[in-house]
PDB file of C-alpha atoms in Angstrom:
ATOM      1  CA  UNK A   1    -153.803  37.365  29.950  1.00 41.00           C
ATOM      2  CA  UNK A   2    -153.284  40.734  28.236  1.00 44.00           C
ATOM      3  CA  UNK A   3    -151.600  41.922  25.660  1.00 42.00           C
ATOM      4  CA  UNK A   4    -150.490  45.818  24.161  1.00 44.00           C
ATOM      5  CA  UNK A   5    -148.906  47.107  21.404  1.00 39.00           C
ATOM      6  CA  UNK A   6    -147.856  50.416  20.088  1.00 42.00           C
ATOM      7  CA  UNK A   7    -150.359  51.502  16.753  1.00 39.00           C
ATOM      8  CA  UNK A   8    -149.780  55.034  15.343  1.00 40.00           C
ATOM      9  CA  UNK A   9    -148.531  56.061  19.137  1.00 45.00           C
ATOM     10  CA  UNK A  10    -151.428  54.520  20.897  1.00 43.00           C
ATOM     11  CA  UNK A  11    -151.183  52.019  23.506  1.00 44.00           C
ATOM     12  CA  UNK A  12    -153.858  49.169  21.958  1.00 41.00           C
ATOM     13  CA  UNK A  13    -154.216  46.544  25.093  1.00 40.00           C
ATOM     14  CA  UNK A  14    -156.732  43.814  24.368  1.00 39.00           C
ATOM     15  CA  UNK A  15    -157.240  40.776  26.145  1.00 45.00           C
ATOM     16  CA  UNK A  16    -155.711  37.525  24.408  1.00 51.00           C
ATOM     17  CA  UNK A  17    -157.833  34.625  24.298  1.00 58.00           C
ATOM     18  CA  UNK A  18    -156.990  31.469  26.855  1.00 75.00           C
ATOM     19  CA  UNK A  19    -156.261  28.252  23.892  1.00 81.00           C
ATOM     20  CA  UNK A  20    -157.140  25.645  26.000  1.00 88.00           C
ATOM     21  CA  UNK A  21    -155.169  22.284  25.699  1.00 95.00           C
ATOM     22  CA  UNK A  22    -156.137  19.624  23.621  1.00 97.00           C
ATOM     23  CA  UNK A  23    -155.168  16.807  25.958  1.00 97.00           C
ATOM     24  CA  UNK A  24    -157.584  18.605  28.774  1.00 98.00           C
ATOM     25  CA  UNK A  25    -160.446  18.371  26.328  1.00 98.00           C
ATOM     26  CA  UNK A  26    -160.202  14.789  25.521  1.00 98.00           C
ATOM     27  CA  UNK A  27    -163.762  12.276  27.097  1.00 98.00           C
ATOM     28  CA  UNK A  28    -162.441   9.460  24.763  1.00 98.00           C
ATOM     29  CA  UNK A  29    -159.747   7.935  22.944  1.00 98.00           C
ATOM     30  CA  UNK A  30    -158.905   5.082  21.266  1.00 98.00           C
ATOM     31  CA  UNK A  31    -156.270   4.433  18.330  1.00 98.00           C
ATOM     32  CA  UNK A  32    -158.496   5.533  15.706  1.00 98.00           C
ATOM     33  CA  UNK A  33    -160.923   8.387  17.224  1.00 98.00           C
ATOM     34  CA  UNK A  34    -161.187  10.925  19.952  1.00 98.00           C
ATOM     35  CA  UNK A  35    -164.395  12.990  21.073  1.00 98.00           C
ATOM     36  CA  UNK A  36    -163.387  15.911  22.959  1.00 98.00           C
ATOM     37  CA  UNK A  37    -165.943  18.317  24.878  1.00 98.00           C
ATOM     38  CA  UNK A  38    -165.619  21.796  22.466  1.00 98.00           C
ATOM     39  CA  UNK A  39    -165.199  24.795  24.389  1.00 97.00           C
ATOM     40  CA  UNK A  40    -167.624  27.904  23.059  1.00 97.00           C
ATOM     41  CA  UNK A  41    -166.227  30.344  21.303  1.00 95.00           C
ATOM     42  CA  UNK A  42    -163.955  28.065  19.458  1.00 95.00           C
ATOM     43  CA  UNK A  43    -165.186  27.032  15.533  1.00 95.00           C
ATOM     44  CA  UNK A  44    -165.489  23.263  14.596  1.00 96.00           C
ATOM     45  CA  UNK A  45    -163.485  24.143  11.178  1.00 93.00           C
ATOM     46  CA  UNK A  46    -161.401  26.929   9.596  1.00 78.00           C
ATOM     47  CA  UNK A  47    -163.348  29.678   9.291  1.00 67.00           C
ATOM     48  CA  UNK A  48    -162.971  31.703   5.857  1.00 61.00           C
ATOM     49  CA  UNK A  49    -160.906  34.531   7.341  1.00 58.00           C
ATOM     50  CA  UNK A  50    -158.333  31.918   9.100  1.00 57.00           C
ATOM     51  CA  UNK A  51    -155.879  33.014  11.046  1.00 65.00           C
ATOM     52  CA  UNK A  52    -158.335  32.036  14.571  1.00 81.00           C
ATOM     53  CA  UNK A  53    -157.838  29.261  16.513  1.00 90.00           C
ATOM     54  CA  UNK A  54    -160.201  26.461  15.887  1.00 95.00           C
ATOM     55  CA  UNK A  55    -160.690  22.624  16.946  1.00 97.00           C
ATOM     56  CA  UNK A  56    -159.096  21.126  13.626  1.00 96.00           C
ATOM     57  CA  UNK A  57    -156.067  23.217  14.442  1.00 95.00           C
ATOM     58  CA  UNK A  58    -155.479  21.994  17.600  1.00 97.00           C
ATOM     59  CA  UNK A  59    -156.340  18.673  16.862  1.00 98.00           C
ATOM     60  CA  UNK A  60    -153.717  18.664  13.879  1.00 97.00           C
ATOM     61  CA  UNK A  61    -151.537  19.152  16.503  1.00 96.00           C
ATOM     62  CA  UNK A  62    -152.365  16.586  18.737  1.00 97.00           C
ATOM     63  CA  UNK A  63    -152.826  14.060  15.641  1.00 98.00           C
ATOM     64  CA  UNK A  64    -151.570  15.119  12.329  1.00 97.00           C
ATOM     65  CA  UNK A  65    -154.236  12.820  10.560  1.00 98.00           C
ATOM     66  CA  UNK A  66    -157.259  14.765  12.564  1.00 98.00           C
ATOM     67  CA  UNK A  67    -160.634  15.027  10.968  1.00 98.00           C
ATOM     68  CA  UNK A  68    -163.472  16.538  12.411  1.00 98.00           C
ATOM     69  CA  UNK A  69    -166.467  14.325  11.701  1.00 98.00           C
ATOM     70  CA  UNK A  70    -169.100  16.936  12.256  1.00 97.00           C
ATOM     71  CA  UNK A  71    -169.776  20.443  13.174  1.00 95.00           C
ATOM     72  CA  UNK A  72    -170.924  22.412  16.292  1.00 97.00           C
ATOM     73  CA  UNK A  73    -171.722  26.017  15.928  1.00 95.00           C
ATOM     74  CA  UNK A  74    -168.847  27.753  17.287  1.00 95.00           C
ATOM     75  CA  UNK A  75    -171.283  29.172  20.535  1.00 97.00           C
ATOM     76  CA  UNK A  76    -172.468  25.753  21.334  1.00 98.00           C
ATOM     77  CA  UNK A  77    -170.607  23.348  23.516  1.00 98.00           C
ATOM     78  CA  UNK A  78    -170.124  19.780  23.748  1.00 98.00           C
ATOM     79  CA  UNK A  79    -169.352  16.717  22.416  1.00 98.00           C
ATOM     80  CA  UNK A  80    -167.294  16.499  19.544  1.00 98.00           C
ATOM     81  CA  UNK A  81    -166.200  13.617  17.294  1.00 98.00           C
ATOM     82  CA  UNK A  82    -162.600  13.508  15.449  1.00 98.00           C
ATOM     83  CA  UNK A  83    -161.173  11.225  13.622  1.00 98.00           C
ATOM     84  CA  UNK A  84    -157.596  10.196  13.718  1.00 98.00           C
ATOM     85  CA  UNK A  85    -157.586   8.429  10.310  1.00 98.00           C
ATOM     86  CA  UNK A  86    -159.266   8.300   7.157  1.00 98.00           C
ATOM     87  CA  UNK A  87    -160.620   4.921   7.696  1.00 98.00           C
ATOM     88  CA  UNK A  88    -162.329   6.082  11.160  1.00 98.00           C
ATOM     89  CA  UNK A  89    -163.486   9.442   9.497  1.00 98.00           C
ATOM     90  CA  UNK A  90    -165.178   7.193   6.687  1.00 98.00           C
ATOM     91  CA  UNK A  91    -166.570   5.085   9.306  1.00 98.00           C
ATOM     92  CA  UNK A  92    -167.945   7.801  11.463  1.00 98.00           C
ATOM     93  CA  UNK A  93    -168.903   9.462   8.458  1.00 98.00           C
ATOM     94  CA  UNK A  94    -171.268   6.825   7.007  1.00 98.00           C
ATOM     95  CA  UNK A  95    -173.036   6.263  10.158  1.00 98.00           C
ATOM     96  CA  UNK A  96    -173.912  10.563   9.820  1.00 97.00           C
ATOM     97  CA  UNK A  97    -175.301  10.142   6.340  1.00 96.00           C
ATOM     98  CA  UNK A  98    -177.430   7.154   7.920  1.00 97.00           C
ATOM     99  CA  UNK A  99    -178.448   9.095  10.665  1.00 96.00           C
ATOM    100  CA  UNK A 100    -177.427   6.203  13.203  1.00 97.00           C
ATOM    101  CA  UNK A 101    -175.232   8.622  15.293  1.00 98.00           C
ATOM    102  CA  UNK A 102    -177.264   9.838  18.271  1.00 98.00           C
ATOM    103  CA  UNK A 103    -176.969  13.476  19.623  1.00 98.00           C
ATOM    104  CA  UNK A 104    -178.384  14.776  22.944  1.00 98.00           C
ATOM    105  CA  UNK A 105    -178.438  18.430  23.630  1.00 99.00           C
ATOM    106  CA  UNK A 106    -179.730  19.952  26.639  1.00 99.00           C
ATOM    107  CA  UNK A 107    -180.887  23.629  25.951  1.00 99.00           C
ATOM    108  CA  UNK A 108    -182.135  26.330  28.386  1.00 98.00           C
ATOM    109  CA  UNK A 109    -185.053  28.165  26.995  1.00 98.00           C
ATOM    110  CA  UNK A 110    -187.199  30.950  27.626  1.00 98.00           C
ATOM    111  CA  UNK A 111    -190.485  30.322  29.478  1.00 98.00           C
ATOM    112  CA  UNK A 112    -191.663  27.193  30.896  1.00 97.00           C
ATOM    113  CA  UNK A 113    -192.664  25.029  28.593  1.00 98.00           C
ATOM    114  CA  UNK A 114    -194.172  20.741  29.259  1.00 98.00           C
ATOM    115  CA  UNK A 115    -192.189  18.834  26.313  1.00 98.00           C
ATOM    116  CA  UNK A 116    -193.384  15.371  26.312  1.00 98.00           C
ATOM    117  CA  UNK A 117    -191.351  13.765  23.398  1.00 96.00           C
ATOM    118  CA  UNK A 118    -192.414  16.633  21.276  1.00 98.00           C
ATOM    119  CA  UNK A 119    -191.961  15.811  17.318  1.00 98.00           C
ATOM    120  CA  UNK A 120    -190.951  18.552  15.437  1.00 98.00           C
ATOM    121  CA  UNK A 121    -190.568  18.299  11.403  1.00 98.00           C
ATOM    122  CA  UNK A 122    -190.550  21.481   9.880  1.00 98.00           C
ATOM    123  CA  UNK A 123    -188.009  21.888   6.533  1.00 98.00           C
ATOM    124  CA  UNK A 124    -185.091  24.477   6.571  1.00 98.00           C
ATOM    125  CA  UNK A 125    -184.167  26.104   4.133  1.00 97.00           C
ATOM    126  CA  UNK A 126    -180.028  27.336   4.230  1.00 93.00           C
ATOM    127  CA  UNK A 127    -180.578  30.962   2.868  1.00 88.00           C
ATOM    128  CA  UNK A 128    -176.708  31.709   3.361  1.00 86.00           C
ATOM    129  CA  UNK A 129    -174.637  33.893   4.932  1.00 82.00           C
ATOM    130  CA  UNK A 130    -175.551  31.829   7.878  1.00 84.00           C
ATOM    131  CA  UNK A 131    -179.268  32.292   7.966  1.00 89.00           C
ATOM    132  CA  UNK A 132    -181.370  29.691   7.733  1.00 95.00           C
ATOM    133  CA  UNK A 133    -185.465  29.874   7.786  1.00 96.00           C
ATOM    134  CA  UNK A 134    -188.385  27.374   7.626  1.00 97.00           C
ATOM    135  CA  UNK A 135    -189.739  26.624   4.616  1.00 96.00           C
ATOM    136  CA  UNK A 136    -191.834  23.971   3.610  1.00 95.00           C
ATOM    137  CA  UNK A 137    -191.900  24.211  -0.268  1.00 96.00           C
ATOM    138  CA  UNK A 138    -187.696  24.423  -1.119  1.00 96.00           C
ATOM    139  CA  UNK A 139    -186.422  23.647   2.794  1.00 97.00           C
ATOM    140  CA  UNK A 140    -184.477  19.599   3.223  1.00 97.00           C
ATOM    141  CA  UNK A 141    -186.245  17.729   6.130  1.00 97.00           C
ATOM    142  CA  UNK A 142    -185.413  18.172   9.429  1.00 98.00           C
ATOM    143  CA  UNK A 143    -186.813  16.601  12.580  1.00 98.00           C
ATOM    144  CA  UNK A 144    -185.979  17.114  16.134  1.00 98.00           C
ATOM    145  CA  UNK A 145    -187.631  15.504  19.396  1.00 98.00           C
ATOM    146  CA  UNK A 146    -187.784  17.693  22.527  1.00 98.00           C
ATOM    147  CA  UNK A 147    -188.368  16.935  26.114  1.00 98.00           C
ATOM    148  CA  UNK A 148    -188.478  19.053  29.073  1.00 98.00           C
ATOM    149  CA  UNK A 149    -186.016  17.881  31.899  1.00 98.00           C
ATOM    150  CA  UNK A 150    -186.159  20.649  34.820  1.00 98.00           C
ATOM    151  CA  UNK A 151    -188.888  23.672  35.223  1.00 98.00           C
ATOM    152  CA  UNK A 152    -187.861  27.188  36.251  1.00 98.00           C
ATOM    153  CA  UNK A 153    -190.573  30.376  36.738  1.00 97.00           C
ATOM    154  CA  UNK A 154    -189.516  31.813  33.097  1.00 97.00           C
ATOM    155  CA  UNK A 155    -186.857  29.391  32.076  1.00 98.00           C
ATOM    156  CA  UNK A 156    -187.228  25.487  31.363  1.00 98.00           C
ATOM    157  CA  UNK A 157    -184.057  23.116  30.609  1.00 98.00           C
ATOM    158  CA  UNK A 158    -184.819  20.795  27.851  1.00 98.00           C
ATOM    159  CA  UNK A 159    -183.507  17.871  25.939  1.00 98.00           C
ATOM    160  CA  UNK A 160    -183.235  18.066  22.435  1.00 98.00           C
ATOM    161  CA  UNK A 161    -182.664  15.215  19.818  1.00 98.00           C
ATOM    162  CA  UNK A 162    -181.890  16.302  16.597  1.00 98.00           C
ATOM    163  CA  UNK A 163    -182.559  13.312  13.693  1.00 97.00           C
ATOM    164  CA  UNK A 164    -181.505  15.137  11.009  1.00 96.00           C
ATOM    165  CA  UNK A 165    -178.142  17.445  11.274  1.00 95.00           C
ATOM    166  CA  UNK A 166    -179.857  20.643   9.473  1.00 96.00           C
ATOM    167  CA  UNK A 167    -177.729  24.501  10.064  1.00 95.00           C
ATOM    168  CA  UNK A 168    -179.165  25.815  13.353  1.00 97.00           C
ATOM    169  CA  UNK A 169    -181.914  23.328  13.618  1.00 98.00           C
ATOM    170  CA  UNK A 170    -182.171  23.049  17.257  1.00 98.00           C
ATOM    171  CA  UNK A 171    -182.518  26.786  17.935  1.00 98.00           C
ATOM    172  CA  UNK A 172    -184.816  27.481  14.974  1.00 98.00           C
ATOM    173  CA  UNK A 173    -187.157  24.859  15.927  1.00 98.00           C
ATOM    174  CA  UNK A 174    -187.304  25.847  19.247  1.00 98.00           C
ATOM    175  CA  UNK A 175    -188.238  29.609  18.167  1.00 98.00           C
ATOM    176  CA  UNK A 176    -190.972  28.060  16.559  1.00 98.00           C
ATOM    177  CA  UNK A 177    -192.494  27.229  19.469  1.00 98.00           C
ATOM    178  CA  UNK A 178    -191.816  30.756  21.267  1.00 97.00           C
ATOM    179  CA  UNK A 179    -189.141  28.711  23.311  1.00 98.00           C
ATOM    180  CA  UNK A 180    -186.123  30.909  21.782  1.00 98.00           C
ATOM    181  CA  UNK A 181    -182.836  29.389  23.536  1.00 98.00           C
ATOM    182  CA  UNK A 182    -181.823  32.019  26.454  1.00 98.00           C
ATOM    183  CA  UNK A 183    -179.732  34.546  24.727  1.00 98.00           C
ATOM    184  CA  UNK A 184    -179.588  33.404  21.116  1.00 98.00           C
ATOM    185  CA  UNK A 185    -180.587  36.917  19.843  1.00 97.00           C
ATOM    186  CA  UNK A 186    -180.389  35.805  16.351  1.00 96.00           C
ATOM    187  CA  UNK A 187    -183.921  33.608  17.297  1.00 97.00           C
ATOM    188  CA  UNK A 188    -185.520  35.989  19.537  1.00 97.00           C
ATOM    189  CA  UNK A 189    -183.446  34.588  22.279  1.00 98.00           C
ATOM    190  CA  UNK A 190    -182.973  37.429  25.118  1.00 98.00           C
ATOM    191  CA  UNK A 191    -179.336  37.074  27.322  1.00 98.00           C
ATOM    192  CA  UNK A 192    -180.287  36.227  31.045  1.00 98.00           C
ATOM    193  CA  UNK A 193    -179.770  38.932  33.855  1.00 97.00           C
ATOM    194  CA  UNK A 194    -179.044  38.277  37.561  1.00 96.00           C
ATOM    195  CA  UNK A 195    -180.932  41.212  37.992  1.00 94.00           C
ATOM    196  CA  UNK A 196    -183.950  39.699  36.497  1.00 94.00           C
ATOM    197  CA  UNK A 197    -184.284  36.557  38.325  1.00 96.00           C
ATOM    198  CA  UNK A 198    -182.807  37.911  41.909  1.00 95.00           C
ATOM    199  CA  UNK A 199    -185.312  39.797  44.254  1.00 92.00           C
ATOM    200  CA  UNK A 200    -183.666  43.021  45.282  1.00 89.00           C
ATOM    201  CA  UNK A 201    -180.705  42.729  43.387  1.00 90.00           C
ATOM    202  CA  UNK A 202    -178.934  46.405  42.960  1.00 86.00           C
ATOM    203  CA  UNK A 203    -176.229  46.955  40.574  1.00 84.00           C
ATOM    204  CA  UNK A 204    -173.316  49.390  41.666  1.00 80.00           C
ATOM    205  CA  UNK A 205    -173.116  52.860  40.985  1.00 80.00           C
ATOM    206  CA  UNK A 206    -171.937  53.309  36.976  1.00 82.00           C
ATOM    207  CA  UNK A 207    -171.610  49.586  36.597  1.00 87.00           C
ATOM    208  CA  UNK A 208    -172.926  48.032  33.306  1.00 91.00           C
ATOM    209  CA  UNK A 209    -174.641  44.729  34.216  1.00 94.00           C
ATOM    210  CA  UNK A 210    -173.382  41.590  31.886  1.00 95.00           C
ATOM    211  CA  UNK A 211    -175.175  38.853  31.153  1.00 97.00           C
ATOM    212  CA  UNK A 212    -175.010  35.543  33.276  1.00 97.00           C
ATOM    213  CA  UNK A 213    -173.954  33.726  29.721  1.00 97.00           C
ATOM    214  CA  UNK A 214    -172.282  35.932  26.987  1.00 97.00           C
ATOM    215  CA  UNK A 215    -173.631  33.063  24.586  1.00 98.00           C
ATOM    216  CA  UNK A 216    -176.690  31.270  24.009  1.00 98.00           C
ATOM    217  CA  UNK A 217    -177.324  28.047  26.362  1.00 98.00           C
ATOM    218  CA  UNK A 218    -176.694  25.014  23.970  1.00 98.00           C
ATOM    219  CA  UNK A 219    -175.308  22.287  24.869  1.00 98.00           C
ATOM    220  CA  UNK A 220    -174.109  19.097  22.799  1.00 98.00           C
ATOM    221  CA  UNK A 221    -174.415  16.507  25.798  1.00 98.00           C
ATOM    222  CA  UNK A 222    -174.387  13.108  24.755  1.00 98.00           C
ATOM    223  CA  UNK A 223    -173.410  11.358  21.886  1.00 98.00           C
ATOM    224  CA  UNK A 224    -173.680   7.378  20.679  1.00 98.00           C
ATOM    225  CA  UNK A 225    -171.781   5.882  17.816  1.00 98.00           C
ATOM    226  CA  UNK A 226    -169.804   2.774  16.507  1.00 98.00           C
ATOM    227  CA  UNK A 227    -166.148   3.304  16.970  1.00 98.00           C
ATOM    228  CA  UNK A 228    -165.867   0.157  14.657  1.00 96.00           C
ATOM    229  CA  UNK A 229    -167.981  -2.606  13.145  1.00 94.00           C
ATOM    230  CA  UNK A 230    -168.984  -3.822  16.373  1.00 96.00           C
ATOM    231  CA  UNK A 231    -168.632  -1.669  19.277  1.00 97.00           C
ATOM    232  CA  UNK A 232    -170.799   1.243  19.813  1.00 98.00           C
ATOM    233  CA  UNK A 233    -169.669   3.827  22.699  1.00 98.00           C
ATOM    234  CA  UNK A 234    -172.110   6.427  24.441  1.00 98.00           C
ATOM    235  CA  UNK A 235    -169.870   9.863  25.532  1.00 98.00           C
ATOM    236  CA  UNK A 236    -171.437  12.242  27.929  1.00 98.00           C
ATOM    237  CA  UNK A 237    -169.589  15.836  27.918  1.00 98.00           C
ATOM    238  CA  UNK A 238    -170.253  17.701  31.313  1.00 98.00           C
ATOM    239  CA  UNK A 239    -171.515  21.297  31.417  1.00 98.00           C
ATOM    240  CA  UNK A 240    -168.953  24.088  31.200  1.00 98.00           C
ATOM    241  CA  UNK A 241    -169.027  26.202  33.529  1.00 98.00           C
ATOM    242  CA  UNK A 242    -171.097  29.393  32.005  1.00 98.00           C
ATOM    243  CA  UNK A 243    -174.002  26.703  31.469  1.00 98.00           C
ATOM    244  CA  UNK A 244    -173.773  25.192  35.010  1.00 98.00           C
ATOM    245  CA  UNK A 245    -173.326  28.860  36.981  1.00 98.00           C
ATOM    246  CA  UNK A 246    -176.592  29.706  35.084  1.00 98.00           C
ATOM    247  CA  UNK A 247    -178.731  26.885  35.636  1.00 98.00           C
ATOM    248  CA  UNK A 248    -177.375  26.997  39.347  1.00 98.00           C
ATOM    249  CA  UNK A 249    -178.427  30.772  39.632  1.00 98.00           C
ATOM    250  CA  UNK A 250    -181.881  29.687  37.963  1.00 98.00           C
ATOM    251  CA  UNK A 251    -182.166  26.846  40.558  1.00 98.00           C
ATOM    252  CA  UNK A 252    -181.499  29.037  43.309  1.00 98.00           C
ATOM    253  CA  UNK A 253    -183.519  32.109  42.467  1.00 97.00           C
ATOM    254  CA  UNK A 254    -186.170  30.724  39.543  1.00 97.00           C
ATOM    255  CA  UNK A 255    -187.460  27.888  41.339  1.00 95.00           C
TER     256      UNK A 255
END
């Protein structure tokens, strides 16, 4: 969809992003909470500037009670737990601050690299702004497990289990370990090319080649929590489709 407008006699055309529907986004609902799989390129929250579209927004719509328990960068993907009521948000809530919600992320990551329940516990510190770096005198704890699923030549797709909920913890400890997340430039993370992974692939006269992902390859893939005192539910959010065309082209020409 595109959209113009006349500024100071110019012709502005820009290309309006697709909102998707909440209802199409929905893995589970009960009375009290839904997890929905987040689209990239749509924030968690209300960003400071407002005005864009985010999940709270359109979950406000759906249920004018909405809370979003937690936070996915706005790149990432995935699972996504809101709450439909202030009881289920403190409930949900709690279980965060006891760490007894359980997050699986698959990642694709530069180089192959054998993860065997690797332990990671290296401190970050939030140096604002949105930065965040290691630091092991004034950084909070934070401890994520990693374990390789499916090897490429240069790329590997891991699993990542994050204890703690630290800013960008999952992509900074994987830079640690020269294992930058495919195209999170911020980490070291370069974007992946067809032409870099495809023998004899040639490129058009005067065409620009674009990445395979315009993001980085994070993926919020699982997640386990109570819904109430008793019953604890385990919600899987499939791949969109960016992530599954790339590790497709990475099966089919990195193998």
């Amino acid at each position: 969809m595109q959209m113009a407008f006349l500024m100071s006699g110019i012709l502005v055309i820009f290309a309006a992003m697709k909102i998707p529907k909440f209802q199409d986004l929905i893995l589970f609902e009960n009375p009290d909470i839904i997890v929905v799989n987040k689209p990239p390129f749509i924030s968690s929250l209300d960003e400071r500037e407002g005005g864009e579209i985010n999940m709270l927004r359109l979950a406000k719509n759906y249920s004018p009670d909405a809370q979003v328990c937690h936070r996915l960068d706005k790149e990432t993907s995935g699972a996504l737990i809101i709450a439909k009521n202030p009881e289920a948000y403190r409930l949900v809530s709690i279980q965060f601050e006891k760490r007894r919600v359980k997050k699986i992320y698959h990642a694709i990551i530069e180089g192959t690299h054998v993860f065997e329940d690797l332990q990671i516990d290296l401190p970050i510190l939030n140096a604002g702004k949105g930065n965040v770096t290691i630091s092991r005198q004034e950084g909070k704890r934070a401890e994520t497990h990693f374990q390789s699923l499916k090897y490429f030549k240069h790329y590997t797709l891991v699993q990542c289990r994050p204890v703690t909920g630290r800013m960008h913890q999952i992509r900074i400890h994987l830079a640690t370990q020269r294992a930058s997340i495919a195209g999170d430039e911020m980490y070291k993370g370069k974007p992946v090319f067809l032409s870099a992974i495809k023998r004899g692939y040639r490129l058009g006269k005067e065409q620009e080649e674009l990445p395979i992902m315009k993001r980085f390859a994070l993926h919020a893939y699982e997640v386990t929590f109570k819904i109430n005192e008793v019953d604890e539910v385990t919600i899987h959010a499939p791949y969109p489709k960016d992530f599954e065309t790339l590790l497709k082209l990475l099966e089919k020409f990195d193998s």
